[in-house]
């Protein structure tokens, strides 16, 4: 498949993260309840997945529910649990056909409904041998919680202080085999990270766009990748 114009196939980000934000505002602007914005976000998710497949992105992480999102009204939280379960049921066969391996990142605590956990496990199992792209759904995910969980494992593993290094932490994160994101896109005009992949974004390129998530489509992803490719990543070095 031909690359979209202006994108260099050799420098496509291996891992892209998206903070899918702005669903509530999208709905409010239309006089709709916030939940309608989440529903409208489904089209954005799957067009973005298609775009990432077109580009040959190897890992796509979507921030679906943060450890702080439990603070929202109970109705909205309940809606989001059902919505995420519904997406898995409605879309997993299609993702499987496209060779996508669905994975999850986040805490599976008592607040996550059993039924949703079951759908997550079924989806993991269905898609586990797929190799085209990892779709990582960050659900009940918090970057600080992830680091706390890694430190807990370090202690459980009896690692001595002298043996604690970046590798020791890194290998205990939720998905240690996935490389750090090269590019993180946040929609809706907010310029903040909101606890997304704190450890992993140390050297990620961050792009903030005003587009609200339900309006986001693969062309917006392509624009972000063009901007990414125009940047110089230095990793603290001096490039000559
Ligand atoms: C992002 O949209 C979806 C989730 C956080 C689950 P929001 O619901 O945060 O939408 P805004 O930011 O209120 O517009
Ligand atoms: C970040 O968006 C979380 C997700 C996209 C799942 P929020 O809307 O929760 O972030 P804040 O509250 O604006 O920082
Ligand atoms: Mg928001």
CSV table of C-alpha atoms and ligand atoms in Angstrom, one decimal:
chain,number,residue,atom,x,y,z
A,1,UNK,CA,0.0,0.0,0.0
A,2,UNK,CA,1.3,3.5,-0.9
A,3,UNK,CA,2.3,5.8,2.0
A,4,UNK,CA,0.2,8.9,2.4
A,5,UNK,CA,2.0,11.8,0.7
A,6,UNK,CA,4.8,13.5,2.6
A,7,UNK,CA,5.4,10.5,5.0
A,8,UNK,CA,8.8,8.7,4.9
A,9,UNK,CA,8.1,5.0,5.3
A,10,UNK,CA,11.5,4.5,6.8
A,11,UNK,CA,10.8,6.8,9.7
A,12,UNK,CA,7.3,5.9,10.7
A,13,UNK,CA,7.0,5.9,14.5
A,14,UNK,CA,7.1,2.4,15.8
A,15,UNK,CA,4.9,3.2,18.7
A,16,UNK,CA,2.2,5.8,18.8
A,17,UNK,CA,0.2,6.8,21.9
A,18,UNK,CA,-3.1,8.7,21.8
A,19,UNK,CA,-4.7,10.5,24.7
A,20,UNK,CA,-8.3,10.4,23.3
A,21,UNK,CA,-9.7,13.6,24.9
A,22,UNK,CA,-12.6,15.9,24.2
A,23,UNK,CA,-15.5,13.5,23.9
A,24,UNK,CA,-17.5,15.4,26.5
A,25,UNK,CA,-17.0,18.8,24.9
A,26,UNK,CA,-17.8,17.4,21.5
A,27,UNK,CA,-21.2,16.3,22.9
A,28,UNK,CA,-21.9,19.5,24.9
A,29,UNK,CA,-21.3,21.6,21.8
A,30,UNK,CA,-24.1,19.7,20.2
A,31,UNK,CA,-26.4,19.9,23.2
A,32,UNK,CA,-26.0,16.1,23.8
A,33,UNK,CA,-25.2,14.2,27.0
A,34,UNK,CA,-21.4,13.6,27.5
A,35,UNK,CA,-21.9,9.9,26.9
A,36,UNK,CA,-22.9,10.6,23.3
A,37,UNK,CA,-19.4,12.0,22.8
A,38,UNK,CA,-17.9,8.7,24.0
A,39,UNK,CA,-20.1,6.8,21.6
A,40,UNK,CA,-19.0,9.1,18.7
A,41,UNK,CA,-15.4,8.3,19.7
A,42,UNK,CA,-15.7,4.8,18.5
A,43,UNK,CA,-15.5,5.9,14.8
A,44,UNK,CA,-12.4,7.8,15.6
A,45,UNK,CA,-10.8,4.8,17.3
A,46,UNK,CA,-11.3,2.5,14.4
A,47,UNK,CA,-10.3,5.0,11.7
A,48,UNK,CA,-7.1,5.7,13.7
A,49,UNK,CA,-6.4,2.0,13.9
A,50,UNK,CA,-6.8,1.8,10.1
A,51,UNK,CA,-4.5,4.7,9.6
A,52,UNK,CA,-1.9,3.2,11.9
A,53,UNK,CA,-2.2,-0.1,9.9
A,54,UNK,CA,-1.8,1.8,6.7
A,55,UNK,CA,1.4,3.5,8.0
A,56,UNK,CA,2.8,0.3,9.4
A,57,UNK,CA,2.9,1.5,13.0
A,58,UNK,CA,3.8,-1.6,15.2
A,59,UNK,CA,2.2,-0.5,18.5
A,60,UNK,CA,-0.7,1.8,19.1
A,61,UNK,CA,-1.6,2.7,22.6
A,62,UNK,CA,-5.0,4.3,23.3
A,63,UNK,CA,-5.8,5.9,26.6
A,64,UNK,CA,-9.3,4.8,27.3
A,65,UNK,CA,-9.8,5.2,31.0
A,66,UNK,CA,-7.4,6.7,33.6
A,67,UNK,CA,-7.1,5.8,37.3
A,68,UNK,CA,-8.5,9.3,37.9
A,69,UNK,CA,-11.5,8.8,35.7
A,70,UNK,CA,-13.3,7.0,38.6
A,71,UNK,CA,-13.9,10.5,40.0
A,72,UNK,CA,-16.4,11.1,37.3
A,73,UNK,CA,-20.2,10.9,38.0
A,74,UNK,CA,-21.2,7.2,38.6
A,75,UNK,CA,-23.5,7.3,35.5
A,76,UNK,CA,-20.7,8.2,33.2
A,77,UNK,CA,-18.3,5.7,34.8
A,78,UNK,CA,-20.9,3.0,34.3
A,79,UNK,CA,-21.5,4.1,30.7
A,80,UNK,CA,-17.7,3.9,30.0
A,81,UNK,CA,-17.5,0.4,31.5
A,82,UNK,CA,-20.3,-0.8,29.3
A,83,UNK,CA,-19.0,1.1,26.3
A,84,UNK,CA,-15.5,-0.5,26.5
A,85,UNK,CA,-17.1,-3.9,26.9
A,86,UNK,CA,-19.3,-3.3,23.9
A,87,UNK,CA,-16.4,-2.2,21.8
A,88,UNK,CA,-14.6,-5.4,22.5
A,89,UNK,CA,-17.6,-7.5,21.6
A,90,UNK,CA,-18.5,-5.5,18.5
A,91,UNK,CA,-15.0,-5.1,17.1
A,92,UNK,CA,-12.7,-7.9,18.2
A,93,UNK,CA,-13.4,-10.1,15.1
A,94,UNK,CA,-12.6,-7.3,12.8
A,95,UNK,CA,-9.4,-6.5,14.7
A,96,UNK,CA,-8.5,-10.2,14.6
A,97,UNK,CA,-9.1,-10.3,10.8
A,98,UNK,CA,-6.7,-7.3,10.4
A,99,UNK,CA,-4.0,-9.1,12.3
A,100,UNK,CA,-4.2,-6.9,15.3
A,101,UNK,CA,-3.1,-8.2,18.7
A,102,UNK,CA,-5.2,-6.5,21.4
A,103,UNK,CA,-3.5,-6.0,24.7
A,104,UNK,CA,-4.3,-4.0,27.9
A,105,UNK,CA,-2.4,-1.8,30.2
A,106,UNK,CA,-3.7,-0.9,33.6
A,107,UNK,CA,-4.8,-2.2,36.9
A,108,UNK,CA,-7.4,-4.9,37.1
A,109,UNK,CA,-8.8,-3.9,40.5
A,110,UNK,CA,-12.2,-4.7,42.0
A,111,UNK,CA,-13.7,-1.6,40.4
A,112,UNK,CA,-13.5,-3.1,36.9
A,113,UNK,CA,-16.6,-5.1,36.3
A,114,UNK,CA,-16.1,-8.9,36.0
A,115,UNK,CA,-17.9,-9.0,32.6
A,116,UNK,CA,-15.4,-6.5,31.2
A,117,UNK,CA,-12.5,-8.5,32.5
A,118,UNK,CA,-13.9,-11.6,30.8
A,119,UNK,CA,-14.2,-9.8,27.5
A,120,UNK,CA,-10.7,-8.5,27.9
A,121,UNK,CA,-9.4,-12.0,28.5
A,122,UNK,CA,-11.4,-13.4,25.6
A,123,UNK,CA,-10.0,-10.7,23.3
A,124,UNK,CA,-6.4,-11.3,24.5
A,125,UNK,CA,-6.8,-15.0,23.8
A,126,UNK,CA,-8.4,-14.5,20.4
A,127,UNK,CA,-5.8,-12.2,19.1
A,128,UNK,CA,-2.7,-13.3,20.9
A,129,UNK,CA,-0.9,-14.8,17.9
A,130,UNK,CA,-1.5,-11.7,15.7
A,131,UNK,CA,1.6,-10.0,14.5
A,132,UNK,CA,0.6,-7.0,12.3
A,133,UNK,CA,0.1,-4.5,15.1
A,134,UNK,CA,-0.4,-4.4,18.9
A,135,UNK,CA,-3.3,-2.3,19.9
A,136,UNK,CA,-2.8,-1.5,23.6
A,137,UNK,CA,-5.8,-0.3,25.4
A,138,UNK,CA,-4.8,1.7,28.5
A,139,UNK,CA,-7.7,1.0,30.8
A,140,UNK,CA,-7.8,1.9,34.5
A,141,UNK,CA,-4.3,3.0,33.6
A,142,UNK,CA,-2.2,5.5,35.5
A,143,UNK,CA,1.5,6.2,34.9
A,144,UNK,CA,2.1,6.6,38.6
A,145,UNK,CA,0.2,3.4,39.4
A,146,UNK,CA,2.3,1.6,36.8
A,147,UNK,CA,5.5,2.7,38.5
A,148,UNK,CA,4.2,1.8,41.9
A,149,UNK,CA,3.3,-1.6,40.7
A,150,UNK,CA,6.7,-2.1,39.2
A,151,UNK,CA,8.3,-1.1,42.5
A,152,UNK,CA,6.1,-3.5,44.3
A,153,UNK,CA,7.4,-6.3,42.0
A,154,UNK,CA,10.9,-5.2,42.6
A,155,UNK,CA,10.4,-5.6,46.3
A,156,UNK,CA,8.6,-8.9,45.9
A,157,UNK,CA,11.4,-10.1,43.8
A,158,UNK,CA,13.9,-9.3,46.5
A,159,UNK,CA,16.0,-7.0,44.4
A,160,UNK,CA,18.6,-5.2,46.5
A,161,UNK,CA,19.0,-1.5,46.4
A,162,UNK,CA,22.3,-1.8,44.6
A,163,UNK,CA,20.6,-3.8,41.8
A,164,UNK,CA,17.9,-1.2,41.2
A,165,UNK,CA,18.5,0.4,37.9
A,166,UNK,CA,16.4,1.6,34.9
A,167,UNK,CA,16.3,-1.8,33.4
A,168,UNK,CA,15.1,-3.4,36.7
A,169,UNK,CA,12.1,-1.0,36.7
A,170,UNK,CA,11.5,-1.0,32.9
A,171,UNK,CA,11.2,-4.8,32.8
A,172,UNK,CA,8.5,-4.7,35.5
A,173,UNK,CA,6.2,-2.3,33.7
A,174,UNK,CA,2.9,-3.6,32.4
A,175,UNK,CA,4.1,-4.4,28.9
A,176,UNK,CA,7.9,-4.5,29.1
A,177,UNK,CA,8.3,-5.9,25.6
A,178,UNK,CA,6.7,-2.8,23.9
A,179,UNK,CA,9.2,0.0,23.1
A,180,UNK,CA,8.6,3.5,24.4
A,181,UNK,CA,6.3,5.6,22.3
A,182,UNK,CA,8.0,7.7,19.7
A,183,UNK,CA,5.0,9.9,19.3
A,184,UNK,CA,2.2,10.8,21.7
A,185,UNK,CA,-0.8,12.7,20.3
A,186,UNK,CA,-3.3,14.4,22.6
A,187,UNK,CA,-6.6,15.8,21.2
A,188,UNK,CA,-8.9,18.6,22.4
A,189,UNK,CA,-6.4,21.4,23.0
A,190,UNK,CA,-5.2,20.4,26.4
A,191,UNK,CA,-1.4,20.5,26.8
A,192,UNK,CA,-0.9,18.0,29.5
A,193,UNK,CA,-0.1,14.4,30.0
A,194,UNK,CA,-2.7,13.4,32.6
A,195,UNK,CA,-0.8,10.4,34.0
A,196,UNK,CA,-0.3,8.7,30.6
A,197,UNK,CA,2.8,6.5,30.3
A,198,UNK,CA,5.0,8.6,32.5
A,199,UNK,CA,8.0,6.4,32.5
A,200,UNK,CA,7.8,5.6,28.8
A,201,UNK,CA,7.4,9.1,27.4
A,202,UNK,CA,10.7,10.4,28.7
A,203,UNK,CA,11.8,11.0,25.1
A,204,UNK,CA,8.6,10.9,23.2
A,205,UNK,CA,7.6,13.6,20.8
A,206,UNK,CA,4.4,15.2,22.0
A,207,UNK,CA,1.8,16.7,19.7
A,208,UNK,CA,-1.2,18.5,20.9
A,209,UNK,CA,-4.0,19.2,18.5
A,210,UNK,CA,-7.3,21.1,19.0
A,211,UNK,CA,-9.3,18.5,17.2
A,212,UNK,CA,-11.8,16.8,19.6
A,213,UNK,CA,-11.4,13.1,19.7
A,214,UNK,CA,-14.7,12.2,18.0
A,215,UNK,CA,-13.6,14.3,15.0
A,216,UNK,CA,-10.1,12.6,14.8
A,217,UNK,CA,-9.5,10.5,11.7
A,218,UNK,CA,-6.6,8.9,10.1
A,219,UNK,CA,-5.7,12.1,8.2
A,220,UNK,CA,-5.2,13.8,11.6
A,221,UNK,CA,-2.9,10.9,12.5
A,222,UNK,CA,-1.0,11.4,9.2
A,223,UNK,CA,-0.6,15.1,10.0
A,224,UNK,CA,0.8,14.2,13.4
A,225,UNK,CA,3.3,11.8,11.8
A,226,UNK,CA,4.4,14.5,9.3
A,227,UNK,CA,5.0,16.9,12.1
A,228,UNK,CA,6.9,14.1,14.0
A,229,UNK,CA,9.1,13.4,11.0
A,230,UNK,CA,9.9,17.1,10.7
A,231,UNK,CA,11.3,17.2,14.2
A,232,UNK,CA,14.8,16.3,15.3
A,233,UNK,CA,15.1,13.8,18.1
A,234,UNK,CA,18.3,14.4,20.0
A,235,UNK,CA,18.0,12.2,23.2
A,236,UNK,CA,20.3,14.7,25.0
A,237,UNK,CA,23.1,14.4,22.4
A,238,UNK,CA,24.5,17.1,20.1
A,239,UNK,CA,23.6,16.3,16.5
A,240,UNK,CA,26.1,17.5,14.0
B,1,LIG,C1,-12.0,11.6,26.9
B,1,LIG,O1,-13.0,12.6,26.7
B,1,LIG,C2,-12.6,10.3,27.3
B,1,LIG,C3,-12.2,9.8,28.6
B,1,LIG,C4,-11.5,10.5,29.4
B,1,LIG,C5,-12.8,8.6,29.0
B,1,LIG,P1,-13.5,13.4,28.0
B,1,LIG,O2,-14.7,12.7,28.5
B,1,LIG,O3,-12.4,13.7,28.9
B,1,LIG,O4,-14.0,14.7,27.3
B,1,LIG,P2,-13.8,16.2,27.8
B,1,LIG,O5,-12.4,16.4,28.1
B,1,LIG,O6,-14.6,16.3,29.1
B,1,LIG,O7,-14.3,17.1,26.7
B,2,LIG,C1,-7.1,11.8,30.0
B,2,LIG,O1,-8.2,12.6,29.8
B,2,LIG,C2,-7.6,10.4,30.2
B,2,LIG,C3,-8.1,9.7,29.0
B,2,LIG,C4,-8.1,10.2,27.8
B,2,LIG,C5,-8.6,8.3,29.3
B,2,LIG,P1,-9.0,13.4,31.0
B,2,LIG,O2,-10.0,14.2,30.4
B,2,LIG,O3,-9.3,12.4,32.0
B,2,LIG,O4,-7.8,14.3,31.6
B,2,LIG,P2,-7.9,15.7,32.4
B,2,LIG,O5,-8.8,15.4,33.5
B,2,LIG,O6,-8.4,16.7,31.4
B,2,LIG,O7,-6.5,16.0,32.8
B,3,LIG,MG1,-11.1,15.2,29.1
